[in-house]
Short mmCIF file of C-alpha atoms in Angstrom, two decimals:
data_model
loop_
_atom_site.label_atom_id
_atom_site.label_comp_id
_atom_site.label_asym_id
_atom_site.label_seq_id
_atom_site.Cartn_x
_atom_site.Cartn_y
_atom_site.Cartn_z
CA ASN A 1 114.21 79.13 95.96
CA ALA A 2 111.47 79.18 98.60
CA GLY A 3 111.57 82.88 99.53
CA VAL A 4 108.44 83.70 101.53
CA THR A 5 106.05 80.83 102.18
CA GLN A 6 102.55 81.23 103.57
CA THR A 7 100.39 78.47 104.99
CA PRO A 8 97.60 77.69 104.53
CA LYS A 9 96.69 78.98 101.06
CA PHE A 10 92.95 78.79 101.67
CA ARG A 11 90.81 78.58 104.78
CA VAL A 12 87.15 78.87 105.66
CA LEU A 13 86.19 79.71 109.22
CA LYS A 14 82.96 80.15 111.07
CA THR A 15 82.39 83.34 113.03
CA GLY A 16 84.06 83.10 116.41
CA GLN A 17 86.61 80.45 115.45
CA SER A 18 90.30 81.07 115.84
CA MET A 19 93.22 80.33 113.57
CA THR A 20 96.86 81.11 112.96
CA LEU A 21 98.47 81.99 109.65
CA LEU A 22 102.13 81.11 109.30
CA CYS A 23 104.70 83.04 107.31
CA ALA A 24 108.18 81.64 106.86
CA GLN A 25 111.13 83.23 105.05
CA ASP A 26 114.48 81.69 104.26
CA MET A 27 116.37 84.87 103.35
CA ASN A 28 117.49 85.76 106.90
CA HIS A 29 115.52 89.01 106.70
CA GLU A 30 115.11 91.17 109.77
CA TYR A 31 111.78 92.73 108.84
CA MET A 32 108.49 90.95 108.33
CA TYR A 33 105.02 92.28 107.60
CA TRP A 34 101.40 91.16 107.43
CA TYR A 35 99.03 92.89 105.00
CA ARG A 36 95.40 92.31 104.14
CA GLN A 37 93.77 93.02 100.82
CA ASP A 38 90.02 93.29 100.42
CA PRO A 39 88.46 92.83 96.97
CA GLY A 40 89.34 95.68 94.62
CA MET A 41 91.39 97.43 97.29
CA GLY A 42 95.03 98.08 97.98
CA LEU A 43 97.07 96.43 100.70
CA ARG A 44 96.70 97.56 104.30
CA LEU A 45 99.38 96.88 106.89
CA ILE A 46 98.15 94.88 109.89
CA HIS A 47 101.28 94.32 111.99
CA TYR A 48 104.98 94.22 111.36
CA SER A 49 108.20 93.15 113.05
CA VAL A 50 111.66 94.69 112.90
CA GLY A 51 113.41 91.70 114.40
CA GLU A 52 113.06 88.50 116.39
CA GLY A 53 110.97 89.07 119.50
CA THR A 54 109.55 92.41 118.31
CA THR A 55 106.16 93.35 116.89
CA ALA A 56 104.40 96.62 116.14
CA LYS A 57 100.98 97.76 115.00
CA GLY A 58 100.26 98.83 111.47
CA GLU A 59 97.23 100.58 109.98
CA VAL A 60 94.55 97.99 110.86
CA PRO A 61 95.72 95.91 113.85
CA ASP A 62 92.39 95.39 115.66
CA GLY A 63 91.24 91.77 115.89
CA TYR A 64 94.70 90.36 115.13
CA ASN A 65 97.70 89.31 117.17
CA VAL A 66 101.19 88.45 115.97
CA SER A 67 104.31 86.78 117.26
CA ARG A 68 107.92 86.59 116.06
CA LEU A 69 109.54 84.01 118.27
CA LYS A 70 111.99 82.94 115.57
CA LYS A 71 113.60 85.23 113.04
CA GLN A 72 112.36 83.22 110.08
CA ASN A 73 108.71 82.97 111.18
CA PHE A 74 105.96 85.54 111.64
CA LEU A 75 102.60 84.30 112.87
CA LEU A 76 99.28 86.10 112.47
CA GLY A 77 96.49 85.04 114.80
CA LEU A 78 92.75 85.64 114.72
CA GLU A 79 91.33 84.90 118.17
CA SER A 80 87.65 85.25 117.27
CA ALA A 81 87.11 85.52 113.53
CA ALA A 82 84.52 87.93 112.16
CA PRO A 83 83.06 88.19 108.63
CA SER A 84 84.82 91.56 108.28
CA GLN A 85 88.11 89.66 108.35
CA THR A 86 87.31 87.89 105.11
CA SER A 87 90.24 88.94 102.95
CA VAL A 88 93.44 87.86 101.25
CA TYR A 89 96.38 88.01 103.62
CA PHE A 90 99.89 88.64 102.36
CA CYS A 91 103.11 88.27 104.26
CA ALA A 92 106.27 90.07 103.21
CA SER A 93 109.85 90.32 104.39
CA SER A 94 112.77 92.64 103.79
CA ASP A 95 116.29 93.15 104.95
CA GLU A 96 117.45 96.17 106.90
CA GLY A 97 118.15 99.38 105.06
CA MET A 98 116.09 102.12 103.52
CA SER A 99 116.43 100.76 100.02
CA GLU A 100 115.71 97.13 100.68
CA LYS A 101 113.05 95.37 98.62
CA LEU A 102 109.95 93.71 99.96
CA PHE A 103 109.47 90.05 99.07
CA PHE A 104 105.89 88.80 99.22
CA GLY A 105 104.33 85.43 99.73
CA SER A 106 101.57 84.15 97.46
CA GLY A 107 98.79 84.94 99.91
CA THR A 108 96.15 83.22 102.04
CA GLN A 109 92.52 83.48 101.02
CA LEU A 110 90.46 83.53 104.22
CA SER A 111 86.67 83.42 104.29
CA VAL A 112 84.76 83.90 107.53
CA LEU A 113 81.12 82.79 107.37
CA ASP B 1 102.23 110.02 107.33
CA ALA B 2 104.14 109.45 104.16
CA LYS B 3 101.42 109.25 101.52
CA THR B 4 101.50 108.85 97.78
CA THR B 5 98.86 109.85 95.26
CA GLN B 6 98.33 107.93 92.03
CA PRO B 7 95.60 107.91 89.38
CA ASN B 8 93.13 105.09 89.91
CA SER B 9 93.50 103.70 86.40
CA MET B 10 95.27 104.15 83.10
CA GLU B 11 95.11 102.55 79.69
CA SER B 12 97.79 101.93 77.14
CA ASN B 13 98.06 100.28 73.77
CA GLU B 14 100.30 97.27 73.47
CA GLU B 15 103.91 98.04 72.51
CA GLU B 16 103.55 101.71 73.37
CA PRO B 17 105.33 103.44 76.27
CA VAL B 18 103.45 103.99 79.51
CA HIS B 19 104.13 106.72 82.05
CA LEU B 20 102.65 106.07 85.48
CA PRO B 21 102.79 109.16 87.73
CA CYS B 22 103.05 109.35 91.51
CA ASN B 23 102.98 112.36 93.84
CA HIS B 24 104.72 112.16 97.22
CA SER B 25 104.94 115.69 98.57
CA THR B 26 105.71 114.59 102.18
CA ILE B 27 108.78 112.59 101.25
CA SER B 28 111.76 112.99 103.56
CA GLY B 29 115.31 113.43 102.41
CA THR B 30 116.29 109.82 103.05
CA ASP B 31 113.18 108.00 101.81
CA TYR B 32 113.56 105.78 98.80
CA ILE B 33 110.73 105.68 96.27
CA HIS B 34 109.64 102.12 95.60
CA TRP B 35 107.39 100.73 92.89
CA TYR B 36 105.68 97.38 93.06
CA ARG B 37 103.13 95.73 90.83
CA GLN B 38 100.49 93.15 91.48
CA LEU B 39 99.42 90.83 88.72
CA PRO B 40 95.95 89.30 88.97
CA SER B 41 95.64 86.77 91.81
CA GLN B 42 99.27 87.19 92.85
CA GLY B 43 101.22 88.93 95.58
CA PRO B 44 102.95 92.21 94.77
CA GLU B 45 106.37 92.05 93.16
CA TYR B 46 109.20 94.54 93.15
CA VAL B 47 109.64 96.67 90.06
CA ILE B 48 112.18 99.39 90.80
CA HIS B 49 113.30 101.88 93.41
CA GLY B 50 115.36 105.05 93.57
CA LEU B 51 116.47 107.93 95.78
CA THR B 52 117.39 110.94 93.68
CA SER B 53 118.70 109.92 90.30
CA ASN B 54 116.76 108.29 87.50
CA VAL B 55 117.04 104.52 87.57
CA ASN B 56 116.79 101.83 84.91
CA ASN B 57 116.45 98.08 85.11
CA ARG B 58 115.23 95.34 82.83
CA MET B 59 111.61 95.90 83.81
CA ALA B 60 111.24 99.66 83.81
CA SER B 61 112.71 103.11 84.32
CA LEU B 62 112.08 105.47 87.20
CA ALA B 63 112.21 109.20 86.65
CA ILE B 64 112.40 111.25 89.86
CA ALA B 65 111.64 114.97 89.93
CA GLU B 66 114.41 117.26 91.07
CA ASP B 67 112.48 118.24 94.22
CA ARG B 68 111.62 114.54 94.77
CA LYS B 69 107.96 115.34 95.30
CA SER B 70 106.90 113.26 92.35
CA SER B 71 108.12 110.38 90.26
CA THR B 72 107.13 108.52 87.10
CA LEU B 73 107.40 104.83 86.35
CA ILE B 74 108.09 104.26 82.68
CA LEU B 75 107.34 101.01 80.90
CA HIS B 76 109.07 101.42 77.56
CA ARG B 77 106.92 98.98 75.60
CA ALA B 78 103.80 97.78 77.33
CA THR B 79 102.81 94.17 76.82
CA LEU B 80 99.64 92.37 77.81
CA ARG B 81 101.62 90.79 80.66
CA ASP B 82 102.15 94.27 82.13
CA ALA B 83 98.45 94.61 82.94
CA ALA B 84 98.51 94.94 86.73
CA VAL B 85 98.02 97.31 89.64
CA TYR B 86 101.11 99.46 90.13
CA TYR B 87 101.90 100.80 93.58
CA CYS B 88 104.20 103.70 94.38
CA ILE B 89 105.18 103.55 98.05
CA LEU B 90 107.36 105.25 100.62
CA ARG B 91 108.34 104.29 104.10
CA ASP B 92 106.01 105.58 106.82
CA PRO B 93 106.46 107.68 108.89
CA PRO B 94 109.02 109.80 107.07
CA GLY B 95 112.39 109.01 108.51
CA GLY B 96 110.92 106.36 110.80
CA THR B 97 110.99 102.60 110.83
CA TYR B 98 110.83 100.52 107.72
CA LYS B 99 107.14 99.93 107.34
CA TYR B 100 105.74 100.44 103.90
CA ILE B 101 102.24 101.79 103.43
CA PHE B 102 100.53 100.88 100.17
CA GLY B 103 97.83 103.08 98.67
CA THR B 104 95.26 101.91 96.17
CA GLY B 105 97.66 102.04 93.23
CA THR B 106 97.05 102.53 89.52
CA ARG B 107 95.32 99.78 87.59
CA LEU B 108 96.98 99.58 84.19
CA LYS B 109 94.97 98.15 81.34
CA VAL B 110 96.88 97.21 78.20
CA LEU B 111 94.89 97.08 74.99
CA ALA B 112 95.85 94.63 72.25
#
């Protein structure tokens, strides 16, 4: 049972470098989300998608871009990484419906030096 | 915005019941109340959710106030494995799309 898979699990970047985080789900869910979690803090929503080809901004979207070209994948891009983007990134997915559960991946630890 | 308010931290003795409160005064009539928990170094996991009636599952019980402006997650017998951050969340904005906004949650410490 794969569920929600995030790659990579760890990454170290230098300031100004770019990278893409991949989230893949095998549950045929419509909705996908990217959150970040800073040490000792709760999760903050970066971007989300309500279906293939759609994306929308969350609470903290600046400095990130996303794409949902295929229903099962949700990509999070950092065009020019900054130390303030050092965080743990979590992807989640859910089906349609007001009562549907969120399923989370195991996270990506990103450090920007 | 649909916001929830939870205490920052709580403590419980092992094998005793724990009541974790959550206030959500801006809840809309169709919003479900969800609870998730995050164990150390893991992603959040679903615990329970409900709309109006009290709910039970193998992990916990959810008691929802009659006016739906507050709820309580009940762990009937806390174990050391229940030590985690517990999040009470609603959909935001009320009645809008299905994006879930997490607050800072309640850090539960279980004492042996």
